[in-house]
PDB file of C-alpha atoms in Angstrom:
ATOM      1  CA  UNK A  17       0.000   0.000   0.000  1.00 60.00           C
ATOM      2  CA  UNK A  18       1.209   3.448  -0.088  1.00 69.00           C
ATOM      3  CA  UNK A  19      -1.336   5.499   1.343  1.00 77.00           C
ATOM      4  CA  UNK A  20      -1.227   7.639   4.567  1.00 82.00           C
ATOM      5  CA  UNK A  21      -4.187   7.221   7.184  1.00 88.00           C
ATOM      6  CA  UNK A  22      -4.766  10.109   9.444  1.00 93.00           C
ATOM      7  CA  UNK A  23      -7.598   9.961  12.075  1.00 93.00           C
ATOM      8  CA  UNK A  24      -9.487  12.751  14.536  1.00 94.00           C
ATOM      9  CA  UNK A  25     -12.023  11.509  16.920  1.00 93.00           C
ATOM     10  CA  UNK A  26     -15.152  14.166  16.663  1.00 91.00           C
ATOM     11  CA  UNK A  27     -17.221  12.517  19.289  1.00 90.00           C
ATOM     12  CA  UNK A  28     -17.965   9.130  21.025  1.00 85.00           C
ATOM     13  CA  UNK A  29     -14.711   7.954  21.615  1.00 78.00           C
ATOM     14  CA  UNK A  30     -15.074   7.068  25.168  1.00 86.00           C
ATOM     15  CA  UNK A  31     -15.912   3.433  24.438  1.00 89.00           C
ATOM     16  CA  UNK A  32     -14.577   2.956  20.592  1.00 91.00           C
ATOM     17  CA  UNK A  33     -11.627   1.071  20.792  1.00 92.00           C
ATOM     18  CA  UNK A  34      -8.741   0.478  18.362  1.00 92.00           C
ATOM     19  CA  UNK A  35      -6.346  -2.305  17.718  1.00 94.00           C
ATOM     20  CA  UNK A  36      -3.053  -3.218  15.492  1.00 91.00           C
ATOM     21  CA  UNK A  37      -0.773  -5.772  15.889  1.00 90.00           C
ATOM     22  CA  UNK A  38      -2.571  -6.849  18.887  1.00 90.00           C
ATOM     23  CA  UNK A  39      -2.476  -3.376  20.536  1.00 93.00           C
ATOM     24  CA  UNK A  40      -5.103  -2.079  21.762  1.00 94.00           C
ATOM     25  CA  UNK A  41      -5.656   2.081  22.069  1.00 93.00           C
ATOM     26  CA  UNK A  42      -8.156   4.897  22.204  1.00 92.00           C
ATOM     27  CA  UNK A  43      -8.169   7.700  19.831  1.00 91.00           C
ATOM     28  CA  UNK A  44      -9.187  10.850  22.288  1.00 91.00           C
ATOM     29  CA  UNK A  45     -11.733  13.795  20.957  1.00 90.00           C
ATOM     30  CA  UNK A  46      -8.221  16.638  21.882  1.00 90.00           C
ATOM     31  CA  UNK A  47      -9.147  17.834  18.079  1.00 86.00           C
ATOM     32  CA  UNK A  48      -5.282  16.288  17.379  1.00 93.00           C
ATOM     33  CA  UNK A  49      -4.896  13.909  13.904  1.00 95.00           C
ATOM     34  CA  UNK A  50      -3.512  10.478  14.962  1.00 93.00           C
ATOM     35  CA  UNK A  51      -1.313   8.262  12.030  1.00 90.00           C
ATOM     36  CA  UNK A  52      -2.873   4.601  12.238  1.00 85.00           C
ATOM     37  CA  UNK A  53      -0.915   2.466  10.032  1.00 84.00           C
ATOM     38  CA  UNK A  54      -3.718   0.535   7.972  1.00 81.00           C
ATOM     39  CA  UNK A  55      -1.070  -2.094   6.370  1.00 82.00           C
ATOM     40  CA  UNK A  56      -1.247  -4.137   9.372  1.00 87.00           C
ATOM     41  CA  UNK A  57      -3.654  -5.974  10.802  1.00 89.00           C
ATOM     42  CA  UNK A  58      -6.123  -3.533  12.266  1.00 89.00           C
ATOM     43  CA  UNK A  59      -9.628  -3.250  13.304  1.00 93.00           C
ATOM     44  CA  UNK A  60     -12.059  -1.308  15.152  1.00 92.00           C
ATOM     45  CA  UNK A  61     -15.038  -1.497  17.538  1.00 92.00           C
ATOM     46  CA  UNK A  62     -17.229   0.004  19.786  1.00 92.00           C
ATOM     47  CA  UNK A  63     -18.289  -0.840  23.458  1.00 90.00           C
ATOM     48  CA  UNK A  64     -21.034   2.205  24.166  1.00 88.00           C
ATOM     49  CA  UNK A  65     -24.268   2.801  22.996  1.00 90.00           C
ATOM     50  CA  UNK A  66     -23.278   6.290  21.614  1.00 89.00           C
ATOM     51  CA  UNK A  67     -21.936   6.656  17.939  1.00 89.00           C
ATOM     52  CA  UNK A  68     -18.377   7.449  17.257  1.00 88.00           C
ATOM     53  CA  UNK A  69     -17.910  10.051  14.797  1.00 91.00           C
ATOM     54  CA  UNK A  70     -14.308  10.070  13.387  1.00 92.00           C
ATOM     55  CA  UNK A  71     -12.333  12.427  10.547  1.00 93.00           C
ATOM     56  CA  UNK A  72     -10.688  10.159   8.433  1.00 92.00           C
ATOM     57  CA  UNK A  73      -8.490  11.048   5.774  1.00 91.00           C
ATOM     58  CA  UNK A  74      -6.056   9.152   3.405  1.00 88.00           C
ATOM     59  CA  UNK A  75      -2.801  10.882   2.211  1.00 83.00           C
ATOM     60  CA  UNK A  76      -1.233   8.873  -1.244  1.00 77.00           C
ATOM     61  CA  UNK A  77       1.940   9.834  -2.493  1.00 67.00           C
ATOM     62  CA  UNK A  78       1.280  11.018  -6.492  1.00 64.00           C
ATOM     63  CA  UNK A  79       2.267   9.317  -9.757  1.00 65.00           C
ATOM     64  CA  UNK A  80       4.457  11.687 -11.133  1.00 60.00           C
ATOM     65  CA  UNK A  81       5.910  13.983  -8.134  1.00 60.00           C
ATOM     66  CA  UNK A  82       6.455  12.024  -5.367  1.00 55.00           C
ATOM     67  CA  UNK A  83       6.862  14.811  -2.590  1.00 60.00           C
ATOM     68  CA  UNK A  84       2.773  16.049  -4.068  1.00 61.00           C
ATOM     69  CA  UNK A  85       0.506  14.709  -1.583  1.00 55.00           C
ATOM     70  CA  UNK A  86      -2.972  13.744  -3.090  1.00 55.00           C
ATOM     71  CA  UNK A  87      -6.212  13.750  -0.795  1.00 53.00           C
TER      72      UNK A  87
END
């Protein structure tokens, strides 16, 4: 792959969990972006009975430049 995955929790993130590798972590609603790196083994979940609302955007490095970044 060769895409960048940047995340910001919105909301909800009190009981959504994240893992990779076997890690598990929270993603908190501080308004930061957090790099999860999709290429491994990854998933997500969520424990609460609120919906989690999260930002996500993917960064791919371009065809013919390869410092232009391409949303």
């Amino acid at each position: 792959y060769h895409t960048i995955r940047l995340h910001a929790s919105i909301s909800g993130c009190n009981n959504a969990w994240y893992e990779i590798n076997g890690e598990r972590f929270q993603i908190p609603e501080d308004g930061h972006w957090y790099f999860i790196d999709t290429g491994k083994y990854h998933s997500v979940w969520n424990e609460g009975p609120e919906h989690r609302i999260t930002l996500n955007v993917n960064l791919q490095i371009g065809p013919h430049d390869p410092k232009e970044l391409l949303i």
